[in-house]
mmCIF file with all atom_site columns, C-alpha atoms in Angstrom:
data_model
loop_
_atom_site.group_PDB
_atom_site.id
_atom_site.type_symbol
_atom_site.label_atom_id
_atom_site.label_alt_id
_atom_site.label_comp_id
_atom_site.label_asym_id
_atom_site.label_entity_id
_atom_site.label_seq_id
_atom_site.pdbx_PDB_ins_code
_atom_site.Cartn_x
_atom_site.Cartn_y
_atom_site.Cartn_z
_atom_site.occupancy
_atom_site.B_iso_or_equiv
_atom_site.pdbx_formal_charge
_atom_site.auth_seq_id
_atom_site.auth_comp_id
_atom_site.auth_asym_id
_atom_site.auth_atom_id
_atom_site.pdbx_PDB_model_num
ATOM 1   C CA . MET A 1 1   ? 145.253 66.934 151.512 1.00 67.00 ? 1038 MET A CA 1
ATOM 2   C CA . GLN A 1 2   ? 142.854 66.636 148.275 1.00 74.00 ? 1039 GLN A CA 1
ATOM 3   C CA . THR A 1 3   ? 139.279 67.375 149.206 1.00 89.00 ? 1040 THR A CA 1
ATOM 4   C CA . PRO A 1 4   ? 136.404 65.453 147.688 1.00 87.00 ? 1041 PRO A CA 1
ATOM 5   C CA . LEU A 1 5   ? 135.699 68.625 145.397 1.00 92.00 ? 1042 LEU A CA 1
ATOM 6   C CA . ASP A 1 6   ? 139.376 68.296 144.221 1.00 90.00 ? 1043 ASP A CA 1
ATOM 7   C CA . SER A 1 7   ? 138.918 64.735 143.630 1.00 93.00 ? 1044 SER A CA 1
ATOM 8   C CA . LEU A 1 8   ? 135.775 65.394 141.549 1.00 96.00 ? 1045 LEU A CA 1
ATOM 9   C CA . GLN A 1 9   ? 137.708 68.019 139.325 1.00 96.00 ? 1046 GLN A CA 1
ATOM 10  C CA . ALA A 1 10  ? 140.279 65.348 138.843 1.00 95.00 ? 1047 ALA A CA 1
ATOM 11  C CA . ARG A 1 11  ? 137.706 62.966 137.632 1.00 97.00 ? 1048 ARG A CA 1
ATOM 12  C CA . LEU A 1 12  ? 136.438 65.573 135.154 1.00 97.00 ? 1049 LEU A CA 1
ATOM 13  C CA . PHE A 1 13  ? 139.903 66.075 133.760 1.00 97.00 ? 1050 PHE A CA 1
ATOM 14  C CA . ALA A 1 14  ? 140.087 62.112 133.449 1.00 97.00 ? 1051 ALA A CA 1
ATOM 15  C CA . MET A 1 15  ? 137.257 62.521 130.744 1.00 97.00 ? 1052 MET A CA 1
ATOM 16  C CA . GLN A 1 16  ? 139.084 65.279 128.860 1.00 97.00 ? 1053 GLN A CA 1
ATOM 17  C CA . ASP A 1 17  ? 138.837 65.238 125.083 1.00 96.00 ? 1054 ASP A CA 1
ATOM 18  C CA . SER A 1 18  ? 141.454 67.733 123.615 1.00 94.00 ? 1055 SER A CA 1
ATOM 19  C CA . ALA A 1 19  ? 140.126 67.465 120.185 1.00 95.00 ? 1056 ALA A CA 1
ATOM 20  C CA . TYR A 1 20  ? 136.612 68.364 121.338 1.00 95.00 ? 1057 TYR A CA 1
ATOM 21  C CA . LYS A 1 21  ? 137.901 71.247 123.533 1.00 95.00 ? 1058 LYS A CA 1
ATOM 22  C CA . ASP A 1 22  ? 139.461 72.667 120.272 1.00 94.00 ? 1059 ASP A CA 1
ATOM 23  C CA . PHE A 1 23  ? 136.125 72.283 118.418 1.00 93.00 ? 1060 PHE A CA 1
ATOM 24  C CA . ASN A 1 24  ? 134.005 73.638 121.341 1.00 92.00 ? 1061 ASN A CA 1
ATOM 25  C CA . LYS A 1 25  ? 135.932 76.806 122.118 1.00 93.00 ? 1062 LYS A CA 1
ATOM 26  C CA . LYS A 1 26  ? 135.295 78.111 118.677 1.00 94.00 ? 1063 LYS A CA 1
ATOM 27  C CA . LEU A 1 27  ? 131.484 77.819 119.182 1.00 95.00 ? 1064 LEU A CA 1
ATOM 28  C CA . ILE A 1 28  ? 131.584 79.597 122.604 1.00 96.00 ? 1065 ILE A CA 1
ATOM 29  C CA . PRO A 1 29  ? 134.112 82.585 122.205 1.00 93.00 ? 1066 PRO A CA 1
ATOM 30  C CA . THR A 1 30  ? 132.925 84.354 125.404 1.00 94.00 ? 1067 THR A CA 1
ATOM 31  C CA . VAL A 1 31  ? 134.450 81.531 127.515 1.00 95.00 ? 1068 VAL A CA 1
ATOM 32  C CA . ASP A 1 32  ? 138.293 81.657 128.362 1.00 95.00 ? 1069 ASP A CA 1
ATOM 33  C CA . GLU A 1 33  ? 139.737 78.568 126.821 1.00 95.00 ? 1070 GLU A CA 1
ATOM 34  C CA . LYS A 1 34  ? 141.713 78.129 129.954 1.00 96.00 ? 1071 LYS A CA 1
ATOM 35  C CA . THR A 1 35  ? 138.609 77.264 131.719 1.00 97.00 ? 1072 THR A CA 1
ATOM 36  C CA . MET A 1 36  ? 137.535 74.631 129.296 1.00 97.00 ? 1073 MET A CA 1
ATOM 37  C CA . ILE A 1 37  ? 138.397 71.072 130.038 1.00 97.00 ? 1074 ILE A CA 1
ATOM 38  C CA . GLY A 1 38  ? 136.897 69.435 126.900 1.00 97.00 ? 1075 GLY A CA 1
ATOM 39  C CA . ILE A 1 39  ? 134.152 66.946 127.847 1.00 98.00 ? 1076 ILE A CA 1
ATOM 40  C CA . ARG A 1 40  ? 131.461 65.732 125.416 1.00 96.00 ? 1077 ARG A CA 1
ATOM 41  C CA . THR A 1 41  ? 128.039 66.561 126.535 1.00 96.00 ? 1078 THR A CA 1
ATOM 42  C CA . PRO A 1 42  ? 126.624 63.035 126.492 1.00 96.00 ? 1079 PRO A CA 1
ATOM 43  C CA . VAL A 1 43  ? 129.539 62.016 128.603 1.00 97.00 ? 1080 VAL A CA 1
ATOM 44  C CA . LEU A 1 44  ? 129.018 64.700 131.069 1.00 98.00 ? 1081 LEU A CA 1
ATOM 45  C CA . LYS A 1 45  ? 125.258 64.192 131.313 1.00 97.00 ? 1082 LYS A CA 1
ATOM 46  C CA . GLN A 1 46  ? 125.722 60.436 132.008 1.00 98.00 ? 1083 GLN A CA 1
ATOM 47  C CA . PHE A 1 47  ? 128.280 61.347 134.707 1.00 98.00 ? 1084 PHE A CA 1
ATOM 48  C CA . ALA A 1 48  ? 126.053 63.682 136.384 1.00 98.00 ? 1085 ALA A CA 1
ATOM 49  C CA . LYS A 1 49  ? 123.213 61.008 136.384 1.00 98.00 ? 1086 LYS A CA 1
ATOM 50  C CA . THR A 1 50  ? 125.397 58.337 138.040 1.00 98.00 ? 1087 THR A CA 1
ATOM 51  C CA . LEU A 1 51  ? 127.034 60.928 140.404 1.00 98.00 ? 1088 LEU A CA 1
ATOM 52  C CA . PHE A 1 52  ? 123.489 62.213 141.581 1.00 98.00 ? 1089 PHE A CA 1
ATOM 53  C CA . LYS A 1 53  ? 122.342 58.539 142.275 1.00 98.00 ? 1090 LYS A CA 1
ATOM 54  C CA . THR A 1 54  ? 125.494 57.308 143.992 1.00 98.00 ? 1091 THR A CA 1
ATOM 55  C CA . GLU A 1 55  ? 127.297 60.115 145.700 1.00 97.00 ? 1092 GLU A CA 1
ATOM 56  C CA . PRO A 1 56  ? 124.607 62.485 147.233 1.00 97.00 ? 1093 PRO A CA 1
ATOM 57  C CA . ASP A 1 57  ? 126.860 64.092 149.739 1.00 96.00 ? 1094 ASP A CA 1
ATOM 58  C CA . LEU A 1 58  ? 129.231 64.937 147.085 1.00 97.00 ? 1095 LEU A CA 1
ATOM 59  C CA . VAL A 1 59  ? 126.520 66.329 144.832 1.00 97.00 ? 1096 VAL A CA 1
ATOM 60  C CA . THR A 1 60  ? 125.318 68.669 147.661 1.00 97.00 ? 1097 THR A CA 1
ATOM 61  C CA . ALA A 1 61  ? 128.834 69.876 148.426 1.00 96.00 ? 1098 ALA A CA 1
ATOM 62  C CA . PHE A 1 62  ? 129.323 70.581 144.685 1.00 97.00 ? 1099 PHE A CA 1
ATOM 63  C CA . LEU A 1 63  ? 126.167 72.366 144.296 1.00 97.00 ? 1100 LEU A CA 1
ATOM 64  C CA . GLY A 1 64  ? 127.046 74.532 147.255 1.00 96.00 ? 1101 GLY A CA 1
ATOM 65  C CA . ALA A 1 65  ? 130.500 75.408 145.873 1.00 96.00 ? 1102 ALA A CA 1
ATOM 66  C CA . LEU A 1 66  ? 129.504 78.323 143.621 1.00 96.00 ? 1103 LEU A CA 1
ATOM 67  C CA . PRO A 1 67  ? 131.291 79.814 141.749 1.00 97.00 ? 1104 PRO A CA 1
ATOM 68  C CA . HIS A 1 68  ? 132.989 77.124 139.894 1.00 97.00 ? 1105 HIS A CA 1
ATOM 69  C CA . GLN A 1 69  ? 136.370 77.217 138.130 1.00 96.00 ? 1106 GLN A CA 1
ATOM 70  C CA . TYR A 1 70  ? 135.750 75.356 134.958 1.00 97.00 ? 1107 TYR A CA 1
ATOM 71  C CA . PHE A 1 71  ? 133.069 75.648 132.101 1.00 97.00 ? 1108 PHE A CA 1
ATOM 72  C CA . GLU A 1 72  ? 132.419 71.866 132.543 1.00 98.00 ? 1109 GLU A CA 1
ATOM 73  C CA . GLU A 1 73  ? 131.703 72.240 136.273 1.00 98.00 ? 1110 GLU A CA 1
ATOM 74  C CA . ASN A 1 74  ? 129.095 74.783 135.340 1.00 98.00 ? 1111 ASN A CA 1
ATOM 75  C CA . ASN A 1 75  ? 127.629 72.231 132.999 1.00 98.00 ? 1112 ASN A CA 1
ATOM 76  C CA . LEU A 1 76  ? 127.822 69.465 135.507 1.00 98.00 ? 1113 LEU A CA 1
ATOM 77  C CA . HIS A 1 77  ? 126.156 71.722 137.929 1.00 98.00 ? 1114 HIS A CA 1
ATOM 78  C CA . ALA A 1 78  ? 123.244 72.299 135.338 1.00 98.00 ? 1115 ALA A CA 1
ATOM 79  C CA . PHE A 1 79  ? 122.961 68.576 134.602 1.00 98.00 ? 1116 PHE A CA 1
ATOM 80  C CA . LEU A 1 80  ? 122.809 67.675 138.301 1.00 98.00 ? 1117 LEU A CA 1
ATOM 81  C CA . ILE A 1 81  ? 119.879 70.080 138.637 1.00 98.00 ? 1118 ILE A CA 1
ATOM 82  C CA . GLU A 1 82  ? 117.971 68.191 135.993 1.00 97.00 ? 1119 GLU A CA 1
ATOM 83  C CA . ASN A 1 83  ? 118.129 65.145 138.093 1.00 97.00 ? 1120 ASN A CA 1
ATOM 84  C CA . ILE A 1 84  ? 116.469 66.559 141.140 1.00 97.00 ? 1121 ILE A CA 1
ATOM 85  C CA . LYS A 1 85  ? 113.145 65.033 141.665 1.00 96.00 ? 1122 LYS A CA 1
ATOM 86  C CA . ASP A 1 86  ? 111.522 67.673 143.896 1.00 97.00 ? 1123 ASP A CA 1
ATOM 87  C CA . PHE A 1 87  ? 110.090 70.936 142.009 1.00 97.00 ? 1124 PHE A CA 1
ATOM 88  C CA . ASP A 1 88  ? 110.685 73.304 144.684 1.00 97.00 ? 1125 ASP A CA 1
ATOM 89  C CA . THR A 1 89  ? 114.303 72.169 145.332 1.00 97.00 ? 1126 THR A CA 1
ATOM 90  C CA . ALA A 1 90  ? 114.999 72.083 141.318 1.00 97.00 ? 1127 ALA A CA 1
ATOM 91  C CA . LEU A 1 91  ? 113.591 75.578 141.205 1.00 98.00 ? 1128 LEU A CA 1
ATOM 92  C CA . ALA A 1 92  ? 115.498 76.948 144.043 1.00 97.00 ? 1129 ALA A CA 1
ATOM 93  C CA . GLU A 1 93  ? 118.606 75.340 142.689 1.00 98.00 ? 1130 GLU A CA 1
ATOM 94  C CA . THR A 1 94  ? 118.123 76.788 139.224 1.00 98.00 ? 1131 THR A CA 1
ATOM 95  C CA . GLU A 1 95  ? 117.402 80.233 140.641 1.00 97.00 ? 1132 GLU A CA 1
ATOM 96  C CA . ARG A 1 96  ? 120.728 80.133 142.776 1.00 97.00 ? 1133 ARG A CA 1
ATOM 97  C CA . PHE A 1 97  ? 122.752 78.939 139.682 1.00 98.00 ? 1134 PHE A CA 1
ATOM 98  C CA . LEU A 1 98  ? 121.394 81.454 137.045 1.00 98.00 ? 1135 LEU A CA 1
ATOM 99  C CA . PRO A 1 99  ? 123.492 84.378 138.145 1.00 98.00 ? 1136 PRO A CA 1
ATOM 100 C CA . PHE A 1 100 ? 126.661 82.283 137.622 1.00 98.00 ? 1137 PHE A CA 1
ATOM 101 C CA . ILE A 1 101 ? 126.020 81.406 134.110 1.00 98.00 ? 1138 ILE A CA 1
ATOM 102 C CA . ASP A 1 102 ? 128.240 83.339 131.788 1.00 96.00 ? 1139 ASP A CA 1
ATOM 103 C CA . ASN A 1 103 ? 127.792 81.742 128.236 1.00 97.00 ? 1140 ASN A CA 1
ATOM 104 C CA . TRP A 1 104 ? 125.054 80.687 125.882 1.00 97.00 ? 1141 TRP A CA 1
ATOM 105 C CA . ALA A 1 105 ? 125.913 76.956 126.043 1.00 97.00 ? 1142 ALA A CA 1
ATOM 106 C CA . THR A 1 106 ? 125.590 76.482 129.678 1.00 98.00 ? 1143 THR A CA 1
ATOM 107 C CA . CYS A 1 107 ? 122.332 78.531 129.595 1.00 98.00 ? 1144 CYS A CA 1
ATOM 108 C CA . ASP A 1 108 ? 120.834 76.597 126.938 1.00 97.00 ? 1145 ASP A CA 1
ATOM 109 C CA . SER A 1 109 ? 121.968 73.142 128.059 1.00 94.00 ? 1146 SER A CA 1
ATOM 110 C CA . PHE A 1 110 ? 119.471 72.366 130.857 1.00 93.00 ? 1147 PHE A CA 1
ATOM 111 C CA . ALA A 1 111 ? 115.806 72.492 131.586 1.00 92.00 ? 1148 ALA A CA 1
ATOM 112 C CA . PRO A 1 112 ? 114.678 70.305 134.402 1.00 95.00 ? 1149 PRO A CA 1
ATOM 113 C CA . PRO A 1 113 ? 111.819 67.961 133.272 1.00 92.00 ? 1150 PRO A CA 1
ATOM 114 C CA . LEU A 1 114 ? 109.848 68.942 136.307 1.00 95.00 ? 1151 LEU A CA 1
ATOM 115 C CA . PHE A 1 115 ? 109.372 72.413 135.018 1.00 97.00 ? 1152 PHE A CA 1
ATOM 116 C CA . LYS A 1 116 ? 107.000 71.103 132.242 1.00 96.00 ? 1153 LYS A CA 1
ATOM 117 C CA . LYS A 1 117 ? 104.736 69.588 135.089 1.00 96.00 ? 1154 LYS A CA 1
ATOM 118 C CA . TYR A 1 118 ? 104.225 72.954 136.832 1.00 97.00 ? 1155 TYR A CA 1
ATOM 119 C CA . PRO A 1 119 ? 103.505 75.279 133.823 1.00 97.00 ? 1156 PRO A CA 1
ATOM 120 C CA . ASP A 1 120 ? 101.553 77.916 135.889 1.00 97.00 ? 1157 ASP A CA 1
ATOM 121 C CA . LYS A 1 121 ? 104.176 78.226 138.625 1.00 97.00 ? 1158 LYS A CA 1
ATOM 122 C CA . MET A 1 122 ? 107.017 78.210 136.040 1.00 98.00 ? 1159 MET A CA 1
ATOM 123 C CA . TYR A 1 123 ? 105.248 81.008 134.044 1.00 98.00 ? 1160 TYR A CA 1
ATOM 124 C CA . GLN A 1 124 ? 105.190 83.276 136.993 1.00 97.00 ? 1161 GLN A CA 1
ATOM 125 C CA . LYS A 1 125 ? 108.825 82.628 137.765 1.00 98.00 ? 1162 LYS A CA 1
ATOM 126 C CA . ILE A 1 126 ? 109.667 83.437 134.003 1.00 98.00 ? 1163 ILE A CA 1
ATOM 127 C CA . LEU A 1 127 ? 107.857 86.663 134.325 1.00 98.00 ? 1164 LEU A CA 1
ATOM 128 C CA . GLU A 1 128 ? 110.477 87.476 136.982 1.00 98.00 ? 1165 GLU A CA 1
ATOM 129 C CA . TRP A 1 129 ? 113.558 86.181 135.147 1.00 98.00 ? 1166 TRP A CA 1
ATOM 130 C CA . ILE A 1 130 ? 112.719 87.741 131.847 1.00 98.00 ? 1167 ILE A CA 1
ATOM 131 C CA . ARG A 1 131 ? 112.951 91.141 133.446 1.00 97.00 ? 1168 ARG A CA 1
ATOM 132 C CA . SER A 1 132 ? 116.422 90.414 135.013 1.00 98.00 ? 1169 SER A CA 1
ATOM 133 C CA . SER A 1 133 ? 119.479 92.642 134.261 1.00 97.00 ? 1170 SER A CA 1
ATOM 134 C CA . HIS A 1 134 ? 121.449 89.471 133.930 1.00 98.00 ? 1171 HIS A CA 1
ATOM 135 C CA . THR A 1 135 ? 122.017 88.490 130.233 1.00 98.00 ? 1172 THR A CA 1
ATOM 136 C CA . TYR A 1 136 ? 121.731 84.795 130.672 1.00 98.00 ? 1173 TYR A CA 1
ATOM 137 C CA . THR A 1 137 ? 118.868 84.883 133.214 1.00 98.00 ? 1174 THR A CA 1
ATOM 138 C CA . VAL A 1 138 ? 116.805 86.707 130.592 1.00 98.00 ? 1175 VAL A CA 1
ATOM 139 C CA . ARG A 1 139 ? 117.983 84.279 127.731 1.00 98.00 ? 1176 ARG A CA 1
ATOM 140 C CA . TYR A 1 140 ? 117.126 81.338 129.925 1.00 98.00 ? 1177 TYR A CA 1
ATOM 141 C CA . ALA A 1 141 ? 113.521 82.565 130.640 1.00 98.00 ? 1178 ALA A CA 1
ATOM 142 C CA . ILE A 1 142 ? 113.011 83.051 126.811 1.00 98.00 ? 1179 ILE A CA 1
ATOM 143 C CA . GLY A 1 143 ? 114.364 79.574 126.329 1.00 98.00 ? 1180 GLY A CA 1
ATOM 144 C CA . LEU A 1 144 ? 111.855 78.158 128.508 1.00 98.00 ? 1181 LEU A CA 1
ATOM 145 C CA . LEU A 1 145 ? 109.127 79.765 126.836 1.00 98.00 ? 1182 LEU A CA 1
ATOM 146 C CA . LEU A 1 146 ? 110.517 78.321 123.510 1.00 98.00 ? 1183 LEU A CA 1
ATOM 147 C CA . SER A 1 147 ? 110.641 74.745 124.801 1.00 97.00 ? 1184 SER A CA 1
ATOM 148 C CA . ASN A 1 148 ? 107.623 74.533 127.232 1.00 97.00 ? 1185 ASN A CA 1
ATOM 149 C CA . TYR A 1 149 ? 105.116 77.172 126.081 1.00 98.00 ? 1186 TYR A CA 1
ATOM 150 C CA . LEU A 1 150 ? 104.685 76.811 122.334 1.00 98.00 ? 1187 LEU A CA 1
ATOM 151 C CA . ASP A 1 151 ? 102.673 73.683 122.200 1.00 97.00 ? 1188 ASP A CA 1
ATOM 152 C CA . SER A 1 152 ? 99.637  72.702 124.520 1.00 95.00 ? 1189 SER A CA 1
ATOM 153 C CA . GLN A 1 153 ? 100.674 75.410 126.951 1.00 96.00 ? 1190 GLN A CA 1
ATOM 154 C CA . PHE A 1 154 ? 100.848 78.263 124.303 1.00 98.00 ? 1191 PHE A CA 1
ATOM 155 C CA . THR A 1 155 ? 99.421  81.561 125.206 1.00 95.00 ? 1192 THR A CA 1
ATOM 156 C CA . PRO A 1 156 ? 99.590  84.734 122.971 1.00 97.00 ? 1193 PRO A CA 1
ATOM 157 C CA . ALA A 1 157 ? 100.667 86.720 125.930 1.00 97.00 ? 1194 ALA A CA 1
ATOM 158 C CA . ALA A 1 158 ? 104.066 84.958 125.826 1.00 98.00 ? 1195 ALA A CA 1
ATOM 159 C CA . LEU A 1 159 ? 104.720 86.356 122.283 1.00 98.00 ? 1196 LEU A CA 1
ATOM 160 C CA . GLU A 1 160 ? 104.179 89.841 123.648 1.00 98.00 ? 1197 GLU A CA 1
ATOM 161 C CA . LEU A 1 161 ? 106.253 89.200 126.582 1.00 98.00 ? 1198 LEU A CA 1
ATOM 162 C CA . VAL A 1 162 ? 109.269 88.251 124.454 1.00 98.00 ? 1199 VAL A CA 1
ATOM 163 C CA . ALA A 1 163 ? 108.707 90.988 121.928 1.00 98.00 ? 1200 ALA A CA 1
ATOM 164 C CA . GLY A 1 164 ? 108.796 93.438 124.872 1.00 98.00 ? 1201 GLY A CA 1
ATOM 165 C CA . VAL A 1 165 ? 112.362 92.567 125.806 1.00 98.00 ? 1202 VAL A CA 1
ATOM 166 C CA . HIS A 1 166 ? 114.629 95.244 124.500 1.00 96.00 ? 1203 HIS A CA 1
ATOM 167 C CA . SER A 1 167 ? 118.366 94.590 124.850 1.00 96.00 ? 1204 SER A CA 1
ATOM 168 C CA . GLU A 1 168 ? 121.668 95.397 123.452 1.00 96.00 ? 1205 GLU A CA 1
ATOM 169 C CA . GLU A 1 169 ? 122.940 92.015 124.410 1.00 97.00 ? 1206 GLU A CA 1
ATOM 170 C CA . TYR A 1 170 ? 123.634 89.683 121.244 1.00 97.00 ? 1207 TYR A CA 1
ATOM 171 C CA . TYR A 1 171 ? 122.740 86.495 123.254 1.00 98.00 ? 1208 TYR A CA 1
ATOM 172 C CA . VAL A 1 172 ? 119.469 87.791 124.283 1.00 98.00 ? 1209 VAL A CA 1
ATOM 173 C CA . ASN A 1 173 ? 118.571 89.026 120.892 1.00 98.00 ? 1210 ASN A CA 1
ATOM 174 C CA . MET A 1 174 ? 119.434 85.756 119.294 1.00 98.00 ? 1211 MET A CA 1
ATOM 175 C CA . MET A 1 175 ? 117.361 83.872 121.819 1.00 98.00 ? 1212 MET A CA 1
ATOM 176 C CA . ILE A 1 176 ? 114.409 86.289 120.963 1.00 98.00 ? 1213 ILE A CA 1
ATOM 177 C CA . ALA A 1 177 ? 114.912 85.234 117.300 1.00 98.00 ? 1214 ALA A CA 1
ATOM 178 C CA . TRP A 1 178 ? 115.090 81.663 117.920 1.00 98.00 ? 1215 TRP A CA 1
ATOM 179 C CA . TYR A 1 179 ? 111.805 81.950 119.853 1.00 98.00 ? 1216 TYR A CA 1
ATOM 180 C CA . PHE A 1 180 ? 110.009 83.682 117.181 1.00 98.00 ? 1217 PHE A CA 1
ATOM 181 C CA . SER A 1 181 ? 111.375 81.396 114.608 1.00 98.00 ? 1218 SER A CA 1
ATOM 182 C CA . PHE A 1 182 ? 109.845 78.544 116.471 1.00 98.00 ? 1219 PHE A CA 1
ATOM 183 C CA . ALA A 1 183 ? 106.740 80.546 117.026 1.00 98.00 ? 1220 ALA A CA 1
ATOM 184 C CA . LEU A 1 184 ? 106.310 80.825 113.174 1.00 98.00 ? 1221 LEU A CA 1
ATOM 185 C CA . ILE A 1 185 ? 106.780 77.080 112.907 1.00 97.00 ? 1222 ILE A CA 1
ATOM 186 C CA . LYS A 1 186 ? 104.345 76.113 115.718 1.00 97.00 ? 1223 LYS A CA 1
ATOM 187 C CA . GLN A 1 187 ? 102.042 79.001 116.115 1.00 98.00 ? 1224 GLN A CA 1
ATOM 188 C CA . TYR A 1 188 ? 102.264 80.901 112.796 1.00 98.00 ? 1225 TYR A CA 1
ATOM 189 C CA . ASP A 1 189 ? 98.911  82.633 112.868 1.00 98.00 ? 1226 ASP A CA 1
ATOM 190 C CA . ALA A 1 190 ? 99.708  84.247 116.216 1.00 98.00 ? 1227 ALA A CA 1
ATOM 191 C CA . ALA A 1 191 ? 103.408 84.942 115.544 1.00 98.00 ? 1228 ALA A CA 1
ATOM 192 C CA . ILE A 1 192 ? 103.307 86.375 111.971 1.00 98.00 ? 1229 ILE A CA 1
ATOM 193 C CA . PRO A 1 193 ? 101.780 89.791 112.894 1.00 98.00 ? 1230 PRO A CA 1
ATOM 194 C CA . TYR A 1 194 ? 104.979 90.454 114.853 1.00 98.00 ? 1231 TYR A CA 1
ATOM 195 C CA . ILE A 1 195 ? 106.889 90.055 111.632 1.00 98.00 ? 1232 ILE A CA 1
ATOM 196 C CA . ILE A 1 196 ? 104.468 91.928 109.319 1.00 98.00 ? 1233 ILE A CA 1
ATOM 197 C CA . ASP A 1 197 ? 104.219 94.856 111.820 1.00 98.00 ? 1234 ASP A CA 1
ATOM 198 C CA . ARG A 1 198 ? 108.020 94.921 112.518 1.00 97.00 ? 1235 ARG A CA 1
ATOM 199 C CA . LYS A 1 199 ? 107.578 94.559 116.241 1.00 98.00 ? 1236 LYS A CA 1
ATOM 200 C CA . LEU A 1 200 ? 111.038 93.251 116.729 1.00 98.00 ? 1237 LEU A CA 1
ATOM 201 C CA . ALA A 1 201 ? 114.367 95.222 116.467 1.00 97.00 ? 1238 ALA A CA 1
ATOM 202 C CA . PRO A 1 202 ? 115.689 94.983 112.881 1.00 97.00 ? 1239 PRO A CA 1
ATOM 203 C CA . PHE A 1 203 ? 118.456 92.669 113.701 1.00 97.00 ? 1240 PHE A CA 1
ATOM 204 C CA . THR A 1 204 ? 116.170 90.259 115.623 1.00 98.00 ? 1241 THR A CA 1
ATOM 205 C CA . HIS A 1 205 ? 113.459 90.581 112.931 1.00 98.00 ? 1242 HIS A CA 1
ATOM 206 C CA . ASN A 1 206 ? 115.857 89.511 110.077 1.00 98.00 ? 1243 ASN A CA 1
ATOM 207 C CA . LYS A 1 207 ? 117.388 86.774 112.309 1.00 98.00 ? 1244 LYS A CA 1
ATOM 208 C CA . THR A 1 208 ? 113.867 85.334 113.171 1.00 98.00 ? 1245 THR A CA 1
ATOM 209 C CA . ILE A 1 209 ? 113.227 85.131 109.169 1.00 98.00 ? 1246 ILE A CA 1
ATOM 210 C CA . GLN A 1 210 ? 116.556 83.581 108.669 1.00 97.00 ? 1247 GLN A CA 1
ATOM 211 C CA . LYS A 1 211 ? 116.146 80.904 111.232 1.00 97.00 ? 1248 LYS A CA 1
ATOM 212 C CA . ALA A 1 212 ? 112.578 80.300 110.138 1.00 97.00 ? 1249 ALA A CA 1
ATOM 213 C CA . ILE A 1 213 ? 113.446 79.704 106.499 1.00 97.00 ? 1250 ILE A CA 1
ATOM 214 C CA . GLU A 1 214 ? 116.198 77.358 107.518 1.00 96.00 ? 1251 GLU A CA 1
ATOM 215 C CA . SER A 1 215 ? 113.501 75.072 108.896 1.00 95.00 ? 1252 SER A CA 1
ATOM 216 C CA . ARG A 1 216 ? 111.999 72.232 106.970 1.00 94.00 ? 1253 ARG A CA 1
ATOM 217 C CA . ARG A 1 217 ? 108.665 72.411 108.846 1.00 96.00 ? 1254 ARG A CA 1
ATOM 218 C CA . ILE A 1 218 ? 107.893 75.656 107.032 1.00 96.00 ? 1255 ILE A CA 1
ATOM 219 C CA . PRO A 1 219 ? 106.366 75.449 103.426 1.00 95.00 ? 1256 PRO A CA 1
ATOM 220 C CA . ALA A 1 220 ? 108.235 76.734 100.684 1.00 96.00 ? 1257 ALA A CA 1
ATOM 221 C CA . ALA A 1 221 ? 105.613 79.405 99.904  1.00 97.00 ? 1258 ALA A CA 1
ATOM 222 C CA . THR A 1 222 ? 105.754 80.541 103.274 1.00 97.00 ? 1259 THR A CA 1
ATOM 223 C CA . LYS A 1 223 ? 109.525 80.825 103.107 1.00 97.00 ? 1260 LYS A CA 1
ATOM 224 C CA . ASP A 1 224 ? 109.232 83.080 100.148 1.00 97.00 ? 1261 ASP A CA 1
ATOM 225 C CA . TYR A 1 225 ? 106.640 85.268 101.954 1.00 98.00 ? 1262 TYR A CA 1
ATOM 226 C CA . LEU A 1 226 ? 108.980 85.527 104.895 1.00 98.00 ? 1263 LEU A CA 1
ATOM 227 C CA . ARG A 1 227 ? 111.867 86.480 102.679 1.00 97.00 ? 1264 ARG A CA 1
ATOM 228 C CA . ALA A 1 228 ? 109.771 89.356 101.373 1.00 97.00 ? 1265 ALA A CA 1
ATOM 229 C CA . LEU A 1 229 ? 109.417 90.660 104.730 1.00 98.00 ? 1266 LEU A CA 1
ATOM 230 C CA . LYS A 1 230 ? 113.049 91.206 105.500 1.00 97.00 ? 1267 LYS A CA 1
ATOM 231 C CA . ILE A 1 231 ? 114.208 94.640 106.586 1.00 96.00 ? 1268 ILE A CA 1
ATOM 232 C CA . GLN A 1 232 ? 116.496 95.849 104.022 1.00 92.00 ? 1269 GLN A CA 1
ATOM 233 C CA . SER A 1 233 ? 119.453 97.816 105.300 1.00 77.00 ? 1270 SER A CA 1
#
């Protein structure tokens, strides 16, 4: 007999786009393509929104059914968390889900809007997550600092926090580079000393500069200056 979760999985396969799967699997090489269904993100986000509103019991069952089998089930899980309206519940569900994230795409795909409304509480949680031994928990913490703490909630301490992450993991170091490239865009005066003084690992240092000079929001003269700060191998 088919369970409600089996039925949900069948509904996901009904949204399959094989051409998109072929495209997507090249972007996420750490995910076994056999676990990919192939669903475009806007389609899956809309499905999550509708499911959350109309089938709460199924949502509860699905959120409790970790680990999931398919990449898109993990993404659906993330998008459902984004629909939660209570901060404590959204935080608890995020914390429960983080250890099951196994790729950059799922990690970067969700940030509950409620998190921006509680910056102090979230910053304290980020301080915990960024010290995790789990690659994508660390990446998620840095990603939140990038999206939520480089504007009105900016604090120079966050730069020091991210610069203090030392990892051999590619997907952690790439997020550090993304973070500092955005810091150079939004908080240049505070961020540039980290490049001048070479406080980042050489790979991350150079990736930061590469990502920054690709931005249209950085003046040409500043890009030239940043190029001169690259570490030569």
